[in-house]
Amino acid sequence: MHAWPASEVPALPGKGRDLRIHDTATGGRITLDPGPVARIYVCGITPYDATHMGHAATYNAFDLVQRVWLDTKRQVHYVQNVTDVDDPLLERAVRDGEDWTELAERETALFREDMTALRMLPPKHYVGAVEAIPGIVPLVERLLDAGAAYELDGDVYFSVESDPHFGGVSHLDAEAMRLLSAERGGDPERPGKKNPLDPMLWMGAREGEPSWDGGRLGDGRPGWHIECVAIALEHLGMGFDVQGGGSDLAFPHHEMGASHAQALTGAYPFAQAYVHAGMVALDGEKMSKSKGNLVFVSALRRDGVDPAAIRLSLLAHHYRSDWEWTDQVLADAVARLDRWRAAVSRPDGPSADALVEEVRAALADDLDSPAALAAVDRWAGAQTSGGGTDEGAPGVVSRTVDALLGVAL
Ligand code: 5CA
Ligand code: ZN
């Protein structure tokens, strides 16, 4: 699949800082130590009901990770998937009497437009589940051959007991895992499984549903976790730097993905850090496709909201916190954007040397974007209340906000 166009990332004076970030697996902050090419996999959308503010907030967090790395003069190798065949997508297509491929293509196109408008950096490899199937089938075969998978009435399951590190991402107890598995696409109640938590790797063809040739697996379609593992291993390899997504992916998706990959390769870990963004809510409940309480990026854009203001709404919240979308959040962001634009439109201003370092320090400290916004607010405030005579300052501020926060002033 093609991704979306990249916006320029201006180079800043001096040198960026290494990123310390909260890792779900260790439960604490770790300083990432990527090589000259940092490797990141971020789980992509299931393409229906895209792009809501929860999606946008999660992708914003991982865009910041990349901007911090780029500021340290590293290259970034970024991979994202599109879950363009899965139960919820097929159910939606049936509900609306629409062809599932058309639904997926339309929503993926809309997502690309939203990401472009929000100045999110595009992945180098943007890969759909369907196009990944030829790479998925041999992985499932290898897991079967290694005794890490088993067949059940035409479907193939992964045996969680085959990975000694299983549980090491989310650290949940068995009961919590069972509840979340049932809620998030698993089938712990299905009779005949070795362990109720075992997730499906390959689903044998179902009447009226799309299926593909799986060789000795028989016709069918891939499970959800193996999709991301196949794409990540092909394009990044084991031990990549960051596996990212919203906090609802920690279990089962990222736990199972890590186990699949570790059982397949015998290597550990799948990712150096598992990074999870908080959930955005509307009217007190997590914004979710199943509940339908959604605010769409495209609807705001249609109403004439500047995408830079949408981005500032996201940045005003720490990526790890759960937060509520309200009209006030957007109104505050619109007002801040106006203040910042007025401040940088003057020919000179207070020195911005300290500001660049403050924004860098804030983001390097577990992506503290609210602290970064506060630093820019202080500079804009000083500009308004007396200004300064540094002719380079407004330009440096614009470039800092563009390069590190993805906001074009
Ligand atoms: N296709 C899979 C990942 S492989 C999937 O979870 N798709 S999704 O469309 O449901 O979600 C895409 C991303 O948005 C995931 O990282 C998910 O955790 C995140 N997300 C979904 N809802 C919210 C929300 N309300 N707040 C924050 N992030 C959210
Ligand atoms: Zn995923």
Short mmCIF file of C-alpha atoms and ligand atoms in Angstrom, two decimals:
data_model
loop_
_atom_site.label_atom_id
_atom_site.label_comp_id
_atom_site.label_asym_id
_atom_site.label_seq_id
_atom_site.Cartn_x
_atom_site.Cartn_y
_atom_site.Cartn_z
CA MET A 1 0.00 0.00 0.00
CA HIS A 2 1.13 3.55 -0.46
CA ALA A 3 1.35 5.77 2.61
CA TRP A 4 0.85 9.55 2.55
CA PRO A 5 3.14 12.47 1.67
CA ALA A 6 5.77 13.56 4.17
CA SER A 7 5.92 17.11 5.45
CA GLU A 8 9.39 18.66 5.75
CA VAL A 9 11.05 18.42 9.15
CA PRO A 10 13.32 21.46 9.59
CA ALA A 11 16.76 20.92 11.18
CA LEU A 12 17.26 22.73 14.48
CA PRO A 13 20.39 24.31 15.91
CA GLY A 14 22.38 22.16 18.36
CA LYS A 15 21.64 18.52 19.04
CA GLY A 16 18.56 16.68 20.23
CA ARG A 17 18.31 14.55 23.35
CA ASP A 18 17.90 10.83 23.82
CA LEU A 19 14.37 9.75 24.60
CA ARG A 20 13.38 8.38 27.99
CA ILE A 21 10.02 6.69 27.69
CA HIS A 22 7.62 4.62 29.75
CA ASP A 23 7.82 0.96 28.76
CA THR A 24 4.79 -1.16 29.64
CA ALA A 25 6.87 -4.36 29.88
CA THR A 26 9.24 -3.06 32.56
CA GLY A 27 6.64 -0.75 34.09
CA GLY A 28 9.11 2.13 34.24
CA ARG A 29 10.96 4.66 32.14
CA ILE A 30 13.83 3.46 30.06
CA THR A 31 16.30 5.42 27.95
CA LEU A 32 16.04 4.10 24.43
CA ASP A 33 19.29 3.41 22.67
CA PRO A 34 18.49 3.05 18.98
CA GLY A 35 21.25 2.70 16.46
CA PRO A 36 21.75 5.23 13.66
CA VAL A 37 18.49 3.93 12.21
CA ALA A 38 15.74 3.78 14.85
CA ARG A 39 13.08 1.14 14.21
CA ILE A 40 9.44 1.60 15.16
CA TYR A 41 6.27 -0.35 14.47
CA VAL A 42 2.94 1.32 15.21
CA CYS A 43 -0.27 -0.65 14.92
CA GLY A 44 -2.48 0.87 12.24
CA ILE A 45 -6.22 1.25 11.94
CA THR A 46 -8.88 -1.29 11.19
CA PRO A 47 -10.34 0.75 8.36
CA TYR A 48 -13.85 1.70 9.31
CA ASP A 49 -14.95 4.71 11.37
CA ALA A 50 -11.60 6.42 10.80
CA THR A 51 -10.09 8.77 11.91
CA HIS A 52 -11.48 9.63 15.32
CA MET A 53 -9.74 11.74 17.92
CA GLY A 54 -8.62 8.62 19.84
CA HIS A 55 -6.80 7.35 16.76
CA ALA A 56 -5.32 10.79 16.14
CA ALA A 57 -4.07 11.06 19.74
CA THR A 58 -2.31 7.69 19.55
CA TYR A 59 -0.65 8.44 16.21
CA ASN A 60 0.38 11.85 17.54
CA ALA A 61 2.30 10.17 20.39
CA PHE A 62 4.33 8.01 17.99
CA ASP A 63 4.90 10.92 15.65
CA LEU A 64 6.56 12.71 18.58
CA VAL A 65 8.81 9.70 19.21
CA GLN A 66 10.05 9.98 15.64
CA ARG A 67 10.52 13.74 15.79
CA VAL A 68 12.70 13.35 18.90
CA TRP A 69 14.79 10.72 17.11
CA LEU A 70 15.11 12.83 13.94
CA ASP A 71 16.33 15.71 16.11
CA THR A 72 19.18 13.45 17.31
CA LYS A 73 20.17 13.13 13.62
CA ARG A 74 19.06 9.52 13.44
CA GLN A 75 17.12 8.08 10.57
CA VAL A 76 13.80 6.48 11.39
CA HIS A 77 12.50 3.27 9.91
CA TYR A 78 8.78 3.38 10.56
CA VAL A 79 6.33 0.59 9.74
CA GLN A 80 2.56 0.61 10.13
CA ASN A 81 -0.12 -1.89 9.12
CA VAL A 82 -3.74 -1.62 8.04
CA THR A 83 -5.98 -4.40 9.37
CA ASP A 84 -7.88 -4.54 6.11
CA VAL A 85 -9.50 -7.89 6.80
CA ASP A 86 -10.82 -8.81 10.25
CA ASP A 87 -14.12 -9.68 11.96
CA PRO A 88 -15.21 -6.14 12.92
CA LEU A 89 -14.53 -4.78 9.42
CA LEU A 90 -16.47 -7.62 7.77
CA GLU A 91 -19.35 -7.19 10.26
CA ARG A 92 -19.55 -3.48 9.47
CA ALA A 93 -19.58 -4.15 5.72
CA VAL A 94 -22.42 -6.66 6.16
CA ARG A 95 -24.36 -4.25 8.41
CA ASP A 96 -24.12 -1.49 5.79
CA GLY A 97 -24.58 -3.76 2.77
CA GLU A 98 -21.24 -2.60 1.41
CA ASP A 99 -18.40 -4.48 -0.24
CA TRP A 100 -15.73 -4.94 2.48
CA THR A 101 -12.86 -4.05 0.14
CA GLU A 102 -14.55 -0.79 -0.83
CA LEU A 103 -15.17 0.08 2.82
CA ALA A 104 -11.53 -0.62 3.69
CA GLU A 105 -10.17 1.35 0.74
CA ARG A 106 -12.37 4.36 1.37
CA GLU A 107 -11.55 4.53 5.07
CA THR A 108 -7.84 4.01 4.48
CA ALA A 109 -7.90 6.87 1.96
CA LEU A 110 -9.63 9.10 4.50
CA PHE A 111 -7.08 8.14 7.15
CA ARG A 112 -4.24 9.12 4.79
CA GLU A 113 -5.84 12.51 4.22
CA ASP A 114 -6.30 13.09 7.94
CA MET A 115 -2.71 12.05 8.70
CA THR A 116 -1.44 14.38 5.97
CA ALA A 117 -3.52 17.29 7.29
CA LEU A 118 -2.23 16.66 10.82
CA ARG A 119 1.37 16.53 9.55
CA MET A 120 1.97 13.03 10.90
CA LEU A 121 5.14 11.56 9.40
CA PRO A 122 4.28 8.69 7.05
CA PRO A 123 5.57 5.13 7.56
CA LYS A 124 8.25 3.89 5.18
CA HIS A 125 6.27 0.68 4.79
CA TYR A 126 2.48 0.85 5.01
CA VAL A 127 1.24 -2.71 4.72
CA GLY A 128 -2.24 -4.18 4.57
CA ALA A 129 -3.11 -7.51 6.20
CA VAL A 130 -4.31 -8.85 2.85
CA GLU A 131 -1.04 -8.10 1.08
CA ALA A 132 0.86 -9.64 4.03
CA ILE A 133 -0.88 -13.05 3.71
CA PRO A 134 1.91 -14.67 1.61
CA GLY A 135 4.32 -13.84 4.44
CA ILE A 136 1.95 -14.92 7.20
CA VAL A 137 1.25 -18.46 5.96
CA PRO A 138 4.87 -19.71 6.28
CA LEU A 139 5.10 -18.28 9.80
CA VAL A 140 2.01 -20.22 10.89
CA GLU A 141 3.47 -23.35 9.28
CA ARG A 142 6.72 -22.86 11.19
CA LEU A 143 4.85 -22.45 14.47
CA LEU A 144 2.98 -25.70 13.75
CA ASP A 145 6.24 -27.49 12.94
CA ALA A 146 7.81 -26.21 16.15
CA GLY A 147 4.89 -27.47 18.24
CA ALA A 148 3.97 -23.90 19.20
CA ALA A 149 0.65 -24.10 17.36
CA TYR A 150 -2.11 -26.65 16.89
CA GLU A 151 -5.10 -27.25 14.70
CA LEU A 152 -8.68 -27.20 15.95
CA ASP A 153 -11.55 -27.96 13.57
CA GLY A 154 -9.87 -26.32 10.60
CA ASP A 155 -8.50 -23.32 12.52
CA VAL A 156 -4.95 -22.95 13.84
CA TYR A 157 -4.22 -21.67 17.34
CA PHE A 158 -1.03 -20.43 18.97
CA SER A 159 -0.10 -22.10 22.22
CA VAL A 160 0.74 -19.36 24.72
CA GLU A 161 2.64 -21.90 26.79
CA SER A 162 5.24 -22.22 24.03
CA ASP A 163 6.75 -18.84 24.98
CA PRO A 164 8.47 -18.76 28.38
CA HIS A 165 8.15 -14.98 28.35
CA PHE A 166 4.36 -15.00 27.87
CA GLY A 167 2.83 -12.39 30.20
CA GLY A 168 5.94 -10.24 30.16
CA VAL A 169 4.40 -7.33 28.28
CA SER A 170 1.21 -6.74 30.26
CA HIS A 171 1.94 -8.61 33.53
CA LEU A 172 -1.75 -9.35 34.01
CA ASP A 173 -3.02 -12.29 36.03
CA ALA A 174 -4.84 -15.17 34.32
CA GLU A 175 -8.32 -13.92 35.21
CA ALA A 176 -7.69 -10.40 33.89
CA MET A 177 -6.25 -11.89 30.71
CA ARG A 178 -9.29 -14.08 30.24
CA LEU A 179 -11.68 -11.13 30.60
CA LEU A 180 -9.72 -8.91 28.22
CA SER A 181 -9.28 -11.70 25.73
CA ALA A 182 -13.08 -12.16 25.54
CA GLU A 183 -13.57 -8.39 25.17
CA ARG A 184 -10.88 -7.86 22.53
CA GLY A 185 -11.35 -10.43 19.81
CA GLY A 186 -10.33 -13.65 21.60
CA ASP A 187 -12.47 -16.75 22.23
CA PRO A 188 -11.55 -18.07 25.70
CA GLU A 189 -14.81 -20.02 25.91
CA ARG A 190 -14.22 -22.14 22.81
CA PRO A 191 -14.03 -25.84 23.76
CA GLY A 192 -11.01 -27.86 22.72
CA LYS A 193 -8.33 -25.20 23.16
CA LYS A 194 -5.20 -26.15 25.11
CA ASN A 195 -5.32 -22.89 27.02
CA PRO A 196 -8.39 -20.61 26.93
CA LEU A 197 -6.12 -17.66 26.11
CA ASP A 198 -4.60 -19.23 22.99
CA PRO A 199 -5.26 -16.84 20.08
CA MET A 200 -6.07 -17.79 16.52
CA LEU A 201 -3.27 -17.73 13.95
CA TRP A 202 -5.27 -18.88 10.93
CA MET A 203 -9.04 -19.03 10.61
CA GLY A 204 -10.32 -21.69 8.23
CA ALA A 205 -12.62 -20.36 5.50
CA ARG A 206 -16.15 -19.46 6.69
CA GLU A 207 -19.23 -19.50 4.50
CA GLY A 208 -19.81 -16.09 2.90
CA GLU A 209 -16.50 -14.63 4.11
CA PRO A 210 -13.36 -13.90 2.11
CA SER A 211 -10.57 -16.47 2.25
CA TRP A 212 -7.14 -17.04 0.73
CA ASP A 213 -5.06 -20.06 -0.19
CA GLY A 214 -3.12 -21.10 2.91
CA GLY A 215 -1.29 -24.09 1.41
CA ARG A 216 -1.36 -26.91 3.91
CA LEU A 217 -3.24 -24.66 6.35
CA GLY A 218 -6.19 -24.80 3.97
CA ASP A 219 -8.15 -21.80 2.71
CA GLY A 220 -8.70 -19.13 5.31
CA ARG A 221 -7.55 -15.78 6.65
CA PRO A 222 -4.98 -14.63 9.17
CA GLY A 223 -5.47 -13.96 12.86
CA TRP A 224 -4.93 -10.44 14.11
CA HIS A 225 -1.68 -10.74 16.09
CA ILE A 226 0.27 -12.75 13.52
CA GLU A 227 -0.54 -10.03 10.96
CA CYS A 228 1.48 -7.43 12.85
CA VAL A 229 4.25 -9.90 13.69
CA ALA A 230 4.73 -10.91 10.05
CA ILE A 231 4.88 -7.28 8.91
CA ALA A 232 7.21 -6.20 11.74
CA LEU A 233 9.60 -9.14 11.26
CA GLU A 234 9.74 -8.66 7.51
CA HIS A 235 10.45 -4.94 7.60
CA LEU A 236 12.18 -4.41 10.96
CA GLY A 237 13.38 -7.74 12.35
CA MET A 238 13.56 -8.85 15.98
CA GLY A 239 14.58 -6.44 18.72
CA PHE A 240 13.31 -3.26 17.06
CA ASP A 241 13.12 -0.20 19.26
CA VAL A 242 9.45 0.62 19.85
CA GLN A 243 6.17 -1.27 19.45
CA GLY A 244 3.41 1.31 19.73
CA GLY A 245 -0.33 1.57 20.06
CA GLY A 246 -3.10 2.62 22.40
CA SER A 247 -3.28 1.12 25.90
CA ASP A 248 -6.08 -1.20 24.75
CA LEU A 249 -3.50 -3.05 22.62
CA ALA A 250 -1.18 -4.01 25.49
CA PHE A 251 -3.27 -7.13 26.06
CA PRO A 252 -3.92 -9.28 24.15
CA HIS A 253 -2.47 -7.81 20.96
CA HIS A 254 1.05 -6.81 21.94
CA GLU A 255 1.40 -9.62 24.48
CA MET A 256 0.45 -12.23 21.88
CA GLY A 257 2.50 -10.60 19.13
CA ALA A 258 5.62 -10.69 21.31
CA SER A 259 5.01 -14.35 22.12
CA HIS A 260 4.42 -15.31 18.49
CA ALA A 261 7.69 -13.66 17.46
CA GLN A 262 9.68 -15.05 20.38
CA ALA A 263 8.40 -18.58 19.76
CA LEU A 264 9.16 -18.24 16.04
CA THR A 265 12.69 -16.95 16.33
CA GLY A 266 13.88 -18.17 19.73
CA ALA A 267 15.14 -14.61 20.22
CA TYR A 268 14.07 -12.12 22.88
CA PRO A 269 12.68 -9.50 23.04
CA PHE A 270 10.42 -8.76 20.09
CA ALA A 271 10.64 -5.02 20.87
CA GLN A 272 12.93 -3.07 23.20
CA ALA A 273 9.99 -1.02 24.48
CA TYR A 274 6.21 -1.37 24.39
CA VAL A 275 4.75 2.09 24.46
CA HIS A 276 1.06 2.74 25.02
CA ALA A 277 -1.01 5.88 24.65
CA GLY A 278 -3.95 6.66 26.94
CA MET A 279 -7.55 6.50 25.81
CA VAL A 280 -9.53 9.51 24.63
CA ALA A 281 -13.12 9.60 25.87
CA LEU A 282 -16.28 11.44 24.88
CA ASP A 283 -19.06 12.07 27.42
CA GLY A 284 -17.26 9.96 30.01
CA GLU A 285 -16.76 6.86 27.86
CA LYS A 286 -13.81 5.67 25.79
CA MET A 287 -14.27 6.83 22.21
CA SER A 288 -14.83 3.59 20.33
CA LYS A 289 -16.31 2.33 17.12
CA SER A 290 -18.43 -0.19 18.98
CA LYS A 291 -20.05 2.55 21.10
CA GLY A 292 -20.22 5.01 18.23
CA ASN A 293 -19.30 8.02 20.41
CA LEU A 294 -16.87 9.41 17.88
CA VAL A 295 -15.50 12.80 16.92
CA PHE A 296 -13.86 12.60 13.51
CA VAL A 297 -10.83 14.56 12.35
CA SER A 298 -12.43 14.85 8.91
CA ALA A 299 -15.66 16.29 10.37
CA LEU A 300 -13.71 18.98 12.21
CA ARG A 301 -11.74 19.77 9.06
CA ARG A 302 -15.00 20.03 7.10
CA ASP A 303 -16.24 22.50 9.71
CA GLY A 304 -13.22 24.65 8.93
CA VAL A 305 -11.13 23.80 11.99
CA ASP A 306 -7.44 24.32 11.25
CA PRO A 307 -5.63 20.94 11.47
CA ALA A 308 -2.89 22.70 13.46
CA ALA A 309 -5.48 23.44 16.15
CA ILE A 310 -6.56 19.78 16.17
CA ARG A 311 -2.94 18.84 16.64
CA LEU A 312 -2.54 21.34 19.49
CA SER A 313 -5.61 19.80 21.17
CA LEU A 314 -3.81 16.46 21.20
CA LEU A 315 -0.50 17.93 22.33
CA ALA A 316 -2.15 19.65 25.29
CA HIS A 317 -2.54 16.21 26.92
CA HIS A 318 0.21 13.91 28.09
CA TYR A 319 0.16 10.91 25.77
CA ARG A 320 -0.13 8.43 28.64
CA SER A 321 -3.11 10.03 30.33
CA ASP A 322 -6.70 9.14 29.56
CA TRP A 323 -8.55 12.33 28.70
CA GLU A 324 -11.88 13.66 27.57
CA TRP A 325 -12.55 15.40 24.27
CA THR A 326 -14.67 18.54 24.79
CA ASP A 327 -15.46 21.70 22.84
CA GLN A 328 -13.36 23.57 25.38
CA VAL A 329 -10.27 21.50 24.54
CA LEU A 330 -10.63 22.60 20.92
CA ALA A 331 -11.43 26.23 21.81
CA ASP A 332 -8.28 26.42 23.96
CA ALA A 333 -6.20 25.02 21.12
CA VAL A 334 -7.63 27.50 18.61
CA ALA A 335 -6.83 30.37 20.99
CA ARG A 336 -3.29 29.08 21.56
CA LEU A 337 -2.69 28.74 17.81
CA ASP A 338 -3.82 32.36 17.32
CA ARG A 339 -1.48 33.59 20.08
CA TRP A 340 1.48 31.66 18.70
CA ARG A 341 0.87 32.79 15.12
CA ALA A 342 0.63 36.43 16.20
CA ALA A 343 3.85 36.05 18.22
CA VAL A 344 5.91 34.58 15.37
CA SER A 345 4.56 37.00 12.78
CA ARG A 346 6.56 39.89 14.29
CA PRO A 347 9.95 40.65 12.72
CA ASP A 348 11.89 40.10 15.95
CA GLY A 349 11.32 38.88 19.50
CA PRO A 350 12.84 37.60 22.75
CA SER A 351 15.72 35.15 22.34
CA ALA A 352 14.56 31.62 21.53
CA ASP A 353 17.79 29.83 22.44
CA ALA A 354 16.42 28.58 25.76
CA LEU A 355 13.10 27.62 24.19
CA VAL A 356 14.63 25.08 21.80
CA GLU A 357 16.31 23.35 24.74
CA GLU A 358 13.15 23.49 26.87
CA VAL A 359 11.02 21.85 24.19
CA ARG A 360 13.72 19.22 23.59
CA ALA A 361 13.99 18.48 27.31
CA ALA A 362 10.22 18.23 27.73
CA LEU A 363 9.77 15.76 24.87
CA ALA A 364 12.83 13.68 25.79
CA ASP A 365 11.23 13.25 29.23
CA ASP A 366 8.54 10.70 28.29
CA LEU A 367 7.08 12.96 25.58
CA ASP A 368 5.88 15.67 27.96
CA SER A 369 4.07 17.68 25.29
CA PRO A 370 2.08 19.82 27.81
CA ALA A 371 5.42 21.05 29.21
CA ALA A 372 6.60 21.75 25.66
CA LEU A 373 3.47 23.82 24.96
CA ALA A 374 3.97 25.71 28.26
CA ALA A 375 7.51 26.64 27.15
CA VAL A 376 6.22 28.04 23.84
CA ASP A 377 3.41 29.84 25.74
CA ARG A 378 6.05 31.56 27.88
CA TRP A 379 7.97 32.75 24.83
CA ALA A 380 4.77 33.98 23.17
CA GLY A 381 3.80 35.74 26.41
CA ALA A 382 7.17 37.48 26.59
CA GLN A 383 6.77 38.50 22.97
CA THR A 384 3.36 40.05 23.65
CA SER A 385 4.39 41.84 26.83
CA GLY A 386 7.43 43.65 25.49
CA GLY A 387 8.90 41.63 22.72
CA GLY A 388 12.60 41.66 22.12
CA THR A 389 15.08 42.54 19.44
CA ASP A 390 16.40 39.16 18.37
CA GLU A 391 15.69 39.08 14.67
CA GLY A 392 16.18 35.33 14.33
CA ALA A 393 13.88 34.41 17.20
CA PRO A 394 10.44 34.15 15.53
CA GLY A 395 11.93 31.91 12.82
CA VAL A 396 13.62 29.67 15.38
CA VAL A 397 10.35 29.32 17.28
CA SER A 398 8.43 28.44 14.11
CA ARG A 399 10.98 25.82 13.13
CA THR A 400 11.09 24.34 16.64
CA VAL A 401 7.31 24.01 16.79
CA ASP A 402 7.27 22.55 13.28
CA ALA A 403 10.17 20.09 13.74
CA LEU A 404 9.38 18.82 17.24
CA LEU A 405 5.62 19.22 17.54
CA GLY A 406 4.48 18.91 13.93
CA VAL A 407 2.62 22.22 14.04
CA ALA A 408 3.02 24.65 11.14
CA LEU A 409 2.61 28.25 12.30
N1 5CA B 1 -5.86 -2.55 13.58
C1 5CA B 1 -5.69 -2.68 15.00
C2 5CA B 1 -4.26 -2.62 15.42
S1 5CA B 1 -3.26 -3.78 14.57
C3 5CA B 1 -6.51 -1.63 15.75
O1 5CA B 1 -6.48 -1.65 16.97
N2 5CA B 1 -7.16 -0.74 15.01
S2 5CA B 1 -8.10 0.40 15.60
O2 5CA B 1 -8.60 1.12 14.45
O3 5CA B 1 -9.07 -0.15 16.48
O4 5CA B 1 -7.21 1.34 16.46
C4 5CA B 1 -6.09 2.01 15.88
C5 5CA B 1 -5.23 2.60 17.00
O5 5CA B 1 -6.00 3.61 17.69
C6 5CA B 1 -4.82 1.59 18.07
O6 5CA B 1 -3.48 1.86 18.49
C7 5CA B 1 -5.78 1.86 19.20
O7 5CA B 1 -5.22 1.52 20.46
C8 5CA B 1 -5.97 3.35 19.08
N3 5CA B 1 -7.26 3.81 19.67
C9 5CA B 1 -8.49 3.33 19.42
N4 5CA B 1 -9.42 3.99 20.16
C10 5CA B 1 -8.74 4.92 20.88
C11 5CA B 1 -9.12 5.91 21.85
N5 5CA B 1 -10.39 6.10 22.20
N6 5CA B 1 -8.16 6.68 22.40
C12 5CA B 1 -6.85 6.50 22.04
N7 5CA B 1 -6.42 5.60 21.13
C13 5CA B 1 -7.35 4.80 20.57
ZN ZN B 2 -1.26 -4.43 15.46
#
